[in-house]
Amino acid sequence: MTCYTPVVPLPRTALVLFTRDLRVHDHPALAEAIRSSDLVVPLFVLDPALLGGGAAANRIAFLVEALGDLRESLRSLGGDLLLRRGDPIEETLRLATAAGARTVFAASDGSAYARARESRLASACRDARVELRTFPLASAVPPGALVPAGDDHYRVFTPSLRRWSATRLRPVAPRPARLRLPAGLDPGELPAASELSRGRPSPGRPRGGETAGRQRLERWLAEGLAGYEALRDDLAADATSRLSPYLHLGCVSAVELVTRVRELQERTEFERQLAWRDFFGQLLAANPRSARESLRDRGDRWRDDAEALERWRAGLTGYPLVDAAMRQLAAEGFVHNRARLVAGSFLAKTLYLDWRDGARAFSELLVDGDVASNVGNWQWVAGTGADTRPNRILDPLAQARRFDPRGAYARRWVPELAGLPGATVHEPWRAPAGLVAPEYPARIVDHVAAAARFRAAREARRSPVAAEA
Ligand SMILES: Cc1cc2nc3c(=O)[nH]c(=O)nc-3n(C[C@H](O)[C@H](O)[C@H](O)COP(=O)(O)OP(=O)(O)OC[C@H]3O[C@@H](n4cnc5c(N)ncnc54)[C@H](O)[C@@H]3O)c2cc1C
C-alpha cells in the first residue's frame, strides 16, 4: 500500500512597498496584494537619500505622524507596517527574501528620483526572480495617460483641462477588511521626528496621517466645497481645503477626492485646481530636468542679492502682503495659494532673483512641498514655465486691494502693522507717524520701478541687438 503525505501548498506572500501613498483607503496596490495573496508584508523604508540633510522639519514631522497612523490602521486590520532604514531597493529585497514574498507591489511616481528608484527596483526584482507590480501613485489621472495629438505631454493647462475633466477615473478601491502578516518579522522602530531633522517644525503645522486627512476631507466635502468658488481667493477667509499636505503624502487619495467631488458637483472650480496638480505632475514627468532648470529659458540674468533674498525669506520686504505670506509659511508650513502667487512673483519679477532660490525656500518649509507642484508653480510665476503670459507681473498692492480688501490677512501675520485700519495696512509708507511699529522696514524696492526694470530686462533678452544699439 502506498502512503501519500498530503501536500500543503505554500502560502502566497506579497510585499507592499509604501512610498507617497500612506493610507489604507483606496490603495489599489494594497487591495490587490490582499486579494491575490495569503500573506502580505507592508513596508516603508526611511531612505537617507530623501531624509538626510536634516532640512524640511515640517514634512518630516508630518511623515512620522503619517507613518504612525498607517501602522495603527494596518495593526487594526491584523497586520503591521514594517519599518526599515537604508536603501529602499536593498531593504525591500532583503525583506521579500526573508518573508518568502514572490511579488512586490509598488507605486510609480513622477520625479526623477522616484523613476530611478523604480527602475533599480525592477532590475533587482528581475535578478531575484520576484515579480514587480506597479500602480500609478499620486495623480487622479496618471502622467502620460492623456497626451495631445502630435506631442507626448501637455505644455499648456487649458487644453489638458478639457481632456482631464472628461476622463473617467479608475474605480475607488475598497478599504481592506483584514490582512495577514507572516510570523516572525521584526516590525522595526518608528523614529522620532527630531531624530530625522535638525530644525524645529512650525508651531501651526497640520497633523499628519490618513485619519487626520480623512477628517479634513469629510468636513471639507460637507461644509467647505459649496463656498469654494466664491471664497477661494479671499485671503482672510482662509476658505480653501488645506488638503494639499495629505494629497502630497497620499494620506488622501486624489482619485477618491475627485470622484467624490464629481458626485457632489459638476465641473467645479475645486476640480479645476486638482487638475492643475495633475497638469504639473505630467509636466515634471515629461521634463525631469525642470526641477532644476527653466523649462523655457528667457535669457534671464537673475540678480545676485543675498540681502534681498534674506529679507524676502524673513518677511521683511516692507510690502505687507508679501511679508504676511512668508510669515504664514514660517508659522504654519502652509501659505494660501493667492499669497504664494504674490510672494513668488515678487521674488522672481519685482526683485528679479532666481526662481530656484524661491522654490528652495518654499520647499524647506512647506508641509505640502512637492517637486512637481512647487517647481511647476514657481516656473509659472517666474514666466519660465507653463504660463502663456510669461511677462505678467503681480503688483502686490493691487493684489492686496483685491484679495485682502479689509487688510485682515496682512494684520494677522504682520503684527507691527496692527494699528493700521482697513486697507491702509497695505501701504504703511503712507501711514501717519507712530502707527507703524518702528521695527517694520521701509520698502525694499519701489515695485513700479522694479517692474519696469524686469520688463526692460526681458525685452532686452528677446531682442539683444535692438537693446544694445
Ligand atoms: C509659488 C507656488 C508654489 C507652490 N508649491 C506647492 C507645493 O509645493 N505643493 C502643492 O501641493 N501646491 C503648491 N502650490 C499650489 C497651491 O498653492 C497649493 O496646492 C494650495 O495652496 C494648497 O492649499 P489647499 O489644499 O487649501 O488648496 P485648494 O485651493 O483647496 O485646492 C485643492 C487642491 O488642488 C491642488 N492645487 C490647487 N492649486 C494648485 C496649483 N496652483 N498647482 C497645483 N496644485 C494645486 C492642491 O492639491 C490642493 O490641495 C504652489 C503654488 C505657488 C504659486
PDB file of C-alpha atoms in Angstrom, residues 178-432:
ATOM      1  CA  ARG A 178      -8.238  42.275   7.093  1.00  0.00           C
ATOM      2  CA  LEU A 179      -4.650  41.403   6.383  1.00  0.00           C
ATOM      3  CA  ARG A 180      -2.391  38.518   7.430  1.00  0.00           C
ATOM      4  CA  LEU A 181       1.287  39.132   8.078  1.00  0.00           C
ATOM      5  CA  PRO A 182       3.882  36.308   8.006  1.00  0.00           C
ATOM      6  CA  ALA A 183       5.029  35.426  11.521  1.00  0.00           C
ATOM      7  CA  GLY A 184       8.406  36.310  12.980  1.00  0.00           C
ATOM      8  CA  LEU A 185       9.219  39.581  11.177  1.00  0.00           C
ATOM      9  CA  ASP A 186      10.758  42.422  13.135  1.00  0.00           C
ATOM     10  CA  PRO A 187       8.350  45.389  12.880  1.00  0.00           C
ATOM     11  CA  GLY A 188      11.154  47.971  13.182  1.00  0.00           C
ATOM     12  CA  GLU A 189      11.147  51.208  15.149  1.00  0.00           C
ATOM     13  CA  LEU A 190       9.303  54.357  14.180  1.00  0.00           C
ATOM     14  CA  PRO A 191      11.885  57.087  14.856  1.00  0.00           C
ATOM     15  CA  ALA A 192      11.019  60.386  16.492  1.00  0.00           C
ATOM     16  CA  ALA A 193      10.810  63.283  14.047  1.00  0.00           C
ATOM     17  CA  SER A 194      13.509  65.116  15.991  1.00  0.00           C
ATOM     18  CA  GLU A 195      15.894  62.247  15.226  1.00  0.00           C
ATOM     19  CA  LEU A 196      15.435  62.740  11.479  1.00  0.00           C
ATOM     20  CA  SER A 197      15.515  66.516  11.200  1.00  0.00           C
ATOM     21  CA  ARG A 198      17.665  69.234  12.664  1.00  0.00           C
ATOM     22  CA  GLY A 199      15.153  72.055  12.511  1.00  0.00           C
ATOM     23  CA  ARG A 200      12.042  72.561  14.576  1.00  0.00           C
ATOM     24  CA  PRO A 201       8.661  72.125  12.924  1.00  0.00           C
ATOM     25  CA  SER A 202       6.407  75.181  12.605  1.00  0.00           C
ATOM     26  CA  PRO A 203       4.073  75.554  15.580  1.00  0.00           C
ATOM     27  CA  GLY A 204       0.910  75.778  13.476  1.00  0.00           C
ATOM     28  CA  ARG A 205       1.594  72.957  11.013  1.00  0.00           C
ATOM     29  CA  PRO A 206      -1.171  70.401  10.351  1.00  0.00           C
ATOM     30  CA  ARG A 207      -1.185  66.934  11.902  1.00  0.00           C
ATOM     31  CA  GLY A 208      -0.041  64.204   9.526  1.00  0.00           C
ATOM     32  CA  GLY A 209      -1.766  60.954   8.656  1.00  0.00           C
ATOM     33  CA  GLU A 210      -4.724  59.360   6.956  1.00  0.00           C
ATOM     34  CA  THR A 211      -7.012  59.723   9.985  1.00  0.00           C
ATOM     35  CA  ALA A 212      -6.479  63.500  10.146  1.00  0.00           C
ATOM     36  CA  GLY A 213      -6.645  63.718   6.343  1.00  0.00           C
ATOM     37  CA  ARG A 214      -9.956  61.878   6.145  1.00  0.00           C
ATOM     38  CA  GLN A 215     -11.458  64.038   8.879  1.00  0.00           C
ATOM     39  CA  ARG A 216     -10.468  67.100   6.893  1.00  0.00           C
ATOM     40  CA  LEU A 217     -11.787  65.532   3.676  1.00  0.00           C
ATOM     41  CA  GLU A 218     -15.193  64.725   5.177  1.00  0.00           C
ATOM     42  CA  ARG A 219     -15.520  68.172   6.745  1.00  0.00           C
ATOM     43  CA  TRP A 220     -14.457  69.818   3.509  1.00  0.00           C
ATOM     44  CA  LEU A 221     -16.996  67.943   1.368  1.00  0.00           C
ATOM     45  CA  ALA A 222     -19.778  68.637   3.873  1.00  0.00           C
ATOM     46  CA  GLU A 223     -19.009  72.251   4.745  1.00  0.00           C
ATOM     47  CA  GLY A 224     -16.327  73.830   2.533  1.00  0.00           C
ATOM     48  CA  LEU A 225     -16.759  72.759  -1.057  1.00  0.00           C
ATOM     49  CA  ALA A 226     -20.009  74.642  -1.716  1.00  0.00           C
ATOM     50  CA  GLY A 227     -18.451  78.021  -0.889  1.00  0.00           C
ATOM     51  CA  TYR A 228     -15.094  77.376  -2.563  1.00  0.00           C
ATOM     52  CA  GLU A 229     -15.603  79.191  -5.844  1.00  0.00           C
ATOM     53  CA  ALA A 230     -16.764  82.402  -4.158  1.00  0.00           C
ATOM     54  CA  LEU A 231     -14.152  82.429  -1.414  1.00  0.00           C
ATOM     55  CA  ARG A 232     -11.062  80.654  -2.723  1.00  0.00           C
ATOM     56  CA  ASP A 233      -9.123  83.868  -3.398  1.00  0.00           C
ATOM     57  CA  ASP A 234     -10.262  85.681  -0.258  1.00  0.00           C
ATOM     58  CA  LEU A 235      -7.077  85.670   1.781  1.00  0.00           C
ATOM     59  CA  ALA A 236      -8.651  86.499   5.124  1.00  0.00           C
ATOM     60  CA  ALA A 237     -11.439  83.930   4.770  1.00  0.00           C
ATOM     61  CA  ASP A 238      -8.925  81.074   4.596  1.00  0.00           C
ATOM     62  CA  ALA A 239     -11.642  79.054   2.866  1.00  0.00           C
ATOM     63  CA  THR A 240      -9.623  76.540   0.873  1.00  0.00           C
ATOM     64  CA  SER A 241      -9.471  72.825   1.682  1.00  0.00           C
ATOM     65  CA  ARG A 242      -5.923  72.631   3.089  1.00  0.00           C
ATOM     66  CA  LEU A 243      -5.854  69.088   1.741  1.00  0.00           C
ATOM     67  CA  SER A 244      -2.548  69.605  -0.107  1.00  0.00           C
ATOM     68  CA  PRO A 245      -0.231  68.018   2.522  1.00  0.00           C
ATOM     69  CA  TYR A 246      -2.486  64.956   2.694  1.00  0.00           C
ATOM     70  CA  LEU A 247      -2.546  64.667  -1.083  1.00  0.00           C
ATOM     71  CA  HIS A 248       1.219  65.089  -1.213  1.00  0.00           C
ATOM     72  CA  LEU A 249       1.923  62.066   1.001  1.00  0.00           C
ATOM     73  CA  GLY A 250      -1.084  60.136  -0.261  1.00  0.00           C
ATOM     74  CA  CYS A 251      -2.860  60.170   3.110  1.00  0.00           C
ATOM     75  CA  VAL A 252      -5.875  61.119   0.985  1.00  0.00           C
ATOM     76  CA  SER A 253      -6.209  59.629  -2.480  1.00  0.00           C
ATOM     77  CA  ALA A 254      -6.554  62.080  -5.373  1.00  0.00           C
ATOM     78  CA  VAL A 255      -8.759  59.583  -7.235  1.00  0.00           C
ATOM     79  CA  GLU A 256     -11.142  59.283  -4.288  1.00  0.00           C
ATOM     80  CA  LEU A 257     -11.196  63.062  -3.797  1.00  0.00           C
ATOM     81  CA  VAL A 258     -12.006  63.839  -7.438  1.00  0.00           C
ATOM     82  CA  THR A 259     -14.559  61.013  -7.586  1.00  0.00           C
ATOM     83  CA  ARG A 260     -16.390  62.262  -4.530  1.00  0.00           C
ATOM     84  CA  VAL A 261     -16.288  65.884  -5.677  1.00  0.00           C
ATOM     85  CA  ARG A 262     -17.735  64.858  -9.049  1.00  0.00           C
ATOM     86  CA  GLU A 263     -20.540  63.021  -7.259  1.00  0.00           C
ATOM     87  CA  LEU A 264     -21.466  66.241  -5.470  1.00  0.00           C
ATOM     88  CA  GLN A 265     -20.934  68.885  -8.144  1.00  0.00           C
ATOM     89  CA  GLU A 266     -20.255  69.076 -11.837  1.00  0.00           C
ATOM     90  CA  ARG A 267     -17.245  70.918 -13.277  1.00  0.00           C
ATOM     91  CA  THR A 268     -16.343  72.769 -10.108  1.00  0.00           C
ATOM     92  CA  GLU A 269     -13.610  75.309  -9.619  1.00  0.00           C
ATOM     93  CA  PHE A 270     -12.221  72.969  -6.969  1.00  0.00           C
ATOM     94  CA  GLU A 271     -11.897  70.163  -9.505  1.00  0.00           C
ATOM     95  CA  ARG A 272     -10.063  72.594 -11.786  1.00  0.00           C
ATOM     96  CA  GLN A 273      -7.448  73.171  -9.078  1.00  0.00           C
ATOM     97  CA  LEU A 274      -6.951  69.431  -8.736  1.00  0.00           C
ATOM     98  CA  ALA A 275      -6.449  69.332 -12.490  1.00  0.00           C
ATOM     99  CA  TRP A 276      -3.578  71.822 -12.057  1.00  0.00           C
ATOM    100  CA  ARG A 277      -1.959  69.326  -9.714  1.00  0.00           C
ATOM    101  CA  ASP A 278      -2.108  66.589 -12.338  1.00  0.00           C
ATOM    102  CA  PHE A 279      -1.008  69.026 -15.044  1.00  0.00           C
ATOM    103  CA  PHE A 280       2.179  69.851 -13.142  1.00  0.00           C
ATOM    104  CA  GLY A 281       2.674  66.145 -12.363  1.00  0.00           C
ATOM    105  CA  GLN A 282       2.704  65.247 -16.057  1.00  0.00           C
ATOM    106  CA  LEU A 283       4.848  68.305 -16.869  1.00  0.00           C
ATOM    107  CA  LEU A 284       7.563  67.163 -14.437  1.00  0.00           C
ATOM    108  CA  ALA A 285       7.332  63.529 -15.558  1.00  0.00           C
ATOM    109  CA  ALA A 286       7.934  64.649 -19.157  1.00  0.00           C
ATOM    110  CA  ASN A 287      10.638  67.183 -18.181  1.00  0.00           C
ATOM    111  CA  PRO A 288      12.506  65.803 -15.162  1.00  0.00           C
ATOM    112  CA  ARG A 289      15.193  68.481 -15.541  1.00  0.00           C
ATOM    113  CA  SER A 290      12.628  71.204 -14.975  1.00  0.00           C
ATOM    114  CA  ALA A 291      13.099  70.534 -11.247  1.00  0.00           C
ATOM    115  CA  ARG A 292      16.348  72.472 -11.617  1.00  0.00           C
ATOM    116  CA  GLU A 293      16.295  74.216 -14.998  1.00  0.00           C
ATOM    117  CA  SER A 294      13.975  76.774 -16.553  1.00  0.00           C
ATOM    118  CA  LEU A 295      11.602  74.982 -18.866  1.00  0.00           C
ATOM    119  CA  ARG A 296      11.606  77.956 -21.236  1.00  0.00           C
ATOM    120  CA  ASP A 297      14.816  79.864 -20.956  1.00  0.00           C
ATOM    121  CA  ARG A 298      14.025  83.575 -21.252  1.00  0.00           C
ATOM    122  CA  GLY A 299      17.684  84.529 -21.085  1.00  0.00           C
ATOM    123  CA  ASP A 300      17.219  85.914 -17.581  1.00  0.00           C
ATOM    124  CA  ARG A 301      20.266  87.144 -15.729  1.00  0.00           C
ATOM    125  CA  TRP A 302      18.849  86.857 -12.247  1.00  0.00           C
ATOM    126  CA  ARG A 303      20.258  89.380  -9.812  1.00  0.00           C
ATOM    127  CA  ASP A 304      22.655  88.144  -7.170  1.00  0.00           C
ATOM    128  CA  ASP A 305      21.476  89.890  -3.995  1.00  0.00           C
ATOM    129  CA  ALA A 306      21.774  87.774  -0.857  1.00  0.00           C
ATOM    130  CA  GLU A 307      20.411  90.513   1.367  1.00  0.00           C
ATOM    131  CA  ALA A 308      17.238  90.940  -0.705  1.00  0.00           C
ATOM    132  CA  LEU A 309      16.732  87.165  -0.713  1.00  0.00           C
ATOM    133  CA  GLU A 310      17.098  87.053   3.045  1.00  0.00           C
ATOM    134  CA  ARG A 311      14.659  89.926   3.592  1.00  0.00           C
ATOM    135  CA  TRP A 312      12.124  88.230   1.333  1.00  0.00           C
ATOM    136  CA  ARG A 313      12.551  84.934   3.150  1.00  0.00           C
ATOM    137  CA  ALA A 314      12.204  86.588   6.569  1.00  0.00           C
ATOM    138  CA  GLY A 315       9.064  88.545   5.615  1.00  0.00           C
ATOM    139  CA  LEU A 316      10.786  91.912   5.843  1.00  0.00           C
ATOM    140  CA  THR A 317      10.348  93.395   2.373  1.00  0.00           C
ATOM    141  CA  GLY A 318       8.155  96.265   3.571  1.00  0.00           C
ATOM    142  CA  TYR A 319       5.294  95.009   1.354  1.00  0.00           C
ATOM    143  CA  PRO A 320       2.760  93.723   3.887  1.00  0.00           C
ATOM    144  CA  LEU A 321       1.108  91.112   1.674  1.00  0.00           C
ATOM    145  CA  VAL A 322       4.437  89.578   0.650  1.00  0.00           C
ATOM    146  CA  ASP A 323       5.636  89.653   4.255  1.00  0.00           C
ATOM    147  CA  ALA A 324       2.378  88.112   5.512  1.00  0.00           C
ATOM    148  CA  ALA A 325       2.816  85.216   3.072  1.00  0.00           C
ATOM    149  CA  MET A 326       6.362  84.499   4.202  1.00  0.00           C
ATOM    150  CA  ARG A 327       5.429  84.707   7.862  1.00  0.00           C
ATOM    151  CA  GLN A 328       2.471  82.375   7.373  1.00  0.00           C
ATOM    152  CA  LEU A 329       4.909  79.973   5.723  1.00  0.00           C
ATOM    153  CA  ALA A 330       7.220  80.056   8.744  1.00  0.00           C
ATOM    154  CA  ALA A 331       4.400  79.770  11.275  1.00  0.00           C
ATOM    155  CA  GLU A 332       2.281  77.078   9.623  1.00  0.00           C
ATOM    156  CA  GLY A 333       4.338  75.424   6.904  1.00  0.00           C
ATOM    157  CA  PHE A 334       1.432  76.437   4.689  1.00  0.00           C
ATOM    158  CA  VAL A 335       0.557  79.509   2.623  1.00  0.00           C
ATOM    159  CA  HIS A 336      -2.672  80.446   0.892  1.00  0.00           C
ATOM    160  CA  ASN A 337      -2.354  79.977  -2.883  1.00  0.00           C
ATOM    161  CA  ARG A 338      -3.003  83.647  -3.689  1.00  0.00           C
ATOM    162  CA  ALA A 339      -0.299  84.681  -1.227  1.00  0.00           C
ATOM    163  CA  ARG A 340       2.108  82.136  -2.766  1.00  0.00           C
ATOM    164  CA  LEU A 341       1.498  83.737  -6.155  1.00  0.00           C
ATOM    165  CA  VAL A 342       2.129  87.252  -4.853  1.00  0.00           C
ATOM    166  CA  ALA A 343       5.262  86.305  -2.866  1.00  0.00           C
ATOM    167  CA  GLY A 344       6.556  84.241  -5.810  1.00  0.00           C
ATOM    168  CA  SER A 345       6.054  86.986  -8.382  1.00  0.00           C
ATOM    169  CA  PHE A 346       7.669  89.477  -6.013  1.00  0.00           C
ATOM    170  CA  LEU A 347      10.806  87.357  -5.723  1.00  0.00           C
ATOM    171  CA  ALA A 348      11.185  86.411  -9.369  1.00  0.00           C
ATOM    172  CA  LYS A 349       9.963  89.574 -11.072  1.00  0.00           C
ATOM    173  CA  THR A 350       9.960  92.524  -8.681  1.00  0.00           C
ATOM    174  CA  LEU A 351      13.276  91.572  -7.043  1.00  0.00           C
ATOM    175  CA  TYR A 352      14.396  89.676 -10.168  1.00  0.00           C
ATOM    176  CA  LEU A 353      16.003  86.911  -8.110  1.00  0.00           C
ATOM    177  CA  ASP A 354      16.363  83.341  -9.343  1.00  0.00           C
ATOM    178  CA  TRP A 355      13.093  81.376  -9.011  1.00  0.00           C
ATOM    179  CA  ARG A 356      15.138  78.372  -7.805  1.00  0.00           C
ATOM    180  CA  ASP A 357      16.044  80.249  -4.614  1.00  0.00           C
ATOM    181  CA  GLY A 358      12.374  80.914  -4.039  1.00  0.00           C
ATOM    182  CA  ALA A 359      11.417  77.302  -4.736  1.00  0.00           C
ATOM    183  CA  ARG A 360      14.095  76.104  -2.302  1.00  0.00           C
ATOM    184  CA  ALA A 361      12.890  78.465   0.441  1.00  0.00           C
ATOM    185  CA  PHE A 362       9.302  77.257  -0.027  1.00  0.00           C
ATOM    186  CA  SER A 363      10.360  73.634  -0.161  1.00  0.00           C
ATOM    187  CA  GLU A 364      12.265  73.875   3.122  1.00  0.00           C
ATOM    188  CA  LEU A 365       9.100  74.885   4.974  1.00  0.00           C
ATOM    189  CA  LEU A 366       6.009  73.758   3.075  1.00  0.00           C
ATOM    190  CA  VAL A 367       4.328  70.703   4.536  1.00  0.00           C
ATOM    191  CA  ASP A 368       2.835  70.133   1.080  1.00  0.00           C
ATOM    192  CA  GLY A 369       6.238  70.784  -0.562  1.00  0.00           C
ATOM    193  CA  ASP A 370       6.078  68.721  -3.709  1.00  0.00           C
ATOM    194  CA  VAL A 371       8.585  68.847  -6.549  1.00  0.00           C
ATOM    195  CA  ALA A 372       6.023  68.859  -9.367  1.00  0.00           C
ATOM    196  CA  SER A 373       3.645  71.452  -7.877  1.00  0.00           C
ATOM    197  CA  ASN A 374       6.324  73.612  -6.317  1.00  0.00           C
ATOM    198  CA  VAL A 375       8.599  73.835  -9.328  1.00  0.00           C
ATOM    199  CA  GLY A 376       5.678  73.953 -11.775  1.00  0.00           C
ATOM    200  CA  ASN A 377       4.139  76.908  -9.951  1.00  0.00           C
ATOM    201  CA  TRP A 378       7.456  78.662  -9.402  1.00  0.00           C
ATOM    202  CA  GLN A 379       8.254  78.413 -13.088  1.00  0.00           C
ATOM    203  CA  TRP A 380       4.747  79.645 -13.828  1.00  0.00           C
ATOM    204  CA  VAL A 381       5.171  82.773 -11.669  1.00  0.00           C
ATOM    205  CA  ALA A 382       8.689  83.364 -12.992  1.00  0.00           C
ATOM    206  CA  GLY A 383       7.411  83.114 -16.567  1.00  0.00           C
ATOM    207  CA  THR A 384       9.862  80.345 -17.413  1.00  0.00           C
ATOM    208  CA  GLY A 385       7.290  77.563 -17.417  1.00  0.00           C
ATOM    209  CA  ALA A 386       3.716  76.931 -18.479  1.00  0.00           C
ATOM    210  CA  ASP A 387       2.323  80.477 -18.195  1.00  0.00           C
ATOM    211  CA  THR A 388       1.099  81.700 -21.557  1.00  0.00           C
ATOM    212  CA  ARG A 389       1.741  85.311 -20.395  1.00  0.00           C
ATOM    213  CA  PRO A 390       5.274  84.915 -19.065  1.00  0.00           C
ATOM    214  CA  ASN A 391       5.990  88.616 -18.523  1.00  0.00           C
ATOM    215  CA  ARG A 392       2.940  89.440 -16.416  1.00  0.00           C
ATOM    216  CA  ILE A 393       3.874  90.848 -13.023  1.00  0.00           C
ATOM    217  CA  LEU A 394       1.626  90.733  -9.994  1.00  0.00           C
ATOM    218  CA  ASP A 395       1.502  94.163  -8.355  1.00  0.00           C
ATOM    219  CA  PRO A 396       1.493  93.432  -4.605  1.00  0.00           C
ATOM    220  CA  LEU A 397      -0.592  96.497  -3.842  1.00  0.00           C
ATOM    221  CA  ALA A 398      -3.237  95.813  -6.487  1.00  0.00           C
ATOM    222  CA  GLN A 399      -3.387  92.179  -5.365  1.00  0.00           C
ATOM    223  CA  ALA A 400      -3.764  93.277  -1.740  1.00  0.00           C
ATOM    224  CA  ARG A 401      -6.628  95.661  -2.542  1.00  0.00           C
ATOM    225  CA  ARG A 402      -8.398  92.948  -4.471  1.00  0.00           C
ATOM    226  CA  PHE A 403      -7.847  89.866  -2.323  1.00  0.00           C
ATOM    227  CA  ASP A 404      -7.392  91.350   1.157  1.00  0.00           C
ATOM    228  CA  PRO A 405      -9.563  94.469   0.877  1.00  0.00           C
ATOM    229  CA  ARG A 406     -10.045  94.902   4.619  1.00  0.00           C
ATOM    230  CA  GLY A 407      -6.415  94.095   5.391  1.00  0.00           C
ATOM    231  CA  ALA A 408      -7.277  91.295   7.842  1.00  0.00           C
ATOM    232  CA  TYR A 409      -4.804  88.796   6.340  1.00  0.00           C
ATOM    233  CA  ALA A 410      -1.921  91.281   6.449  1.00  0.00           C
ATOM    234  CA  ARG A 411      -2.696  92.298  10.049  1.00  0.00           C
ATOM    235  CA  ARG A 412      -2.999  88.641  11.107  1.00  0.00           C
ATOM    236  CA  TRP A 413       0.578  87.892  10.071  1.00  0.00           C
ATOM    237  CA  VAL A 414       2.340  91.235  10.425  1.00  0.00           C
ATOM    238  CA  PRO A 415       1.654  92.425  13.988  1.00  0.00           C
ATOM    239  CA  GLU A 416       3.846  95.517  13.540  1.00  0.00           C
ATOM    240  CA  LEU A 417       1.012  96.878  11.406  1.00  0.00           C
ATOM    241  CA  ALA A 418      -1.859  96.035  13.757  1.00  0.00           C
ATOM    242  CA  GLY A 419      -2.511  99.754  14.323  1.00  0.00           C
ATOM    243  CA  LEU A 420      -3.370 100.429  10.671  1.00  0.00           C
ATOM    244  CA  PRO A 421      -7.097 100.104   9.967  1.00  0.00           C
ATOM    245  CA  GLY A 422      -8.717  98.519   6.898  1.00  0.00           C
ATOM    246  CA  ALA A 423      -6.796  98.525   3.644  1.00  0.00           C
ATOM    247  CA  THR A 424      -4.410 101.220   4.873  1.00  0.00           C
ATOM    248  CA  VAL A 425      -2.373  98.330   6.301  1.00  0.00           C
ATOM    249  CA  HIS A 426      -1.155  97.618   2.774  1.00  0.00           C
ATOM    250  CA  GLU A 427       0.591 100.993   2.460  1.00  0.00           C
ATOM    251  CA  PRO A 428       2.473 101.509   5.710  1.00  0.00           C
ATOM    252  CA  TRP A 429       4.730 104.016   3.954  1.00  0.00           C
ATOM    253  CA  ARG A 430       1.734 106.402   3.804  1.00  0.00           C
ATOM    254  CA  ALA A 431       0.727 105.917   7.451  1.00  0.00           C
ATOM    255  CA  PRO A 432       0.901 108.772   9.963  1.00  0.00           C
TER     256      PRO A 432
END
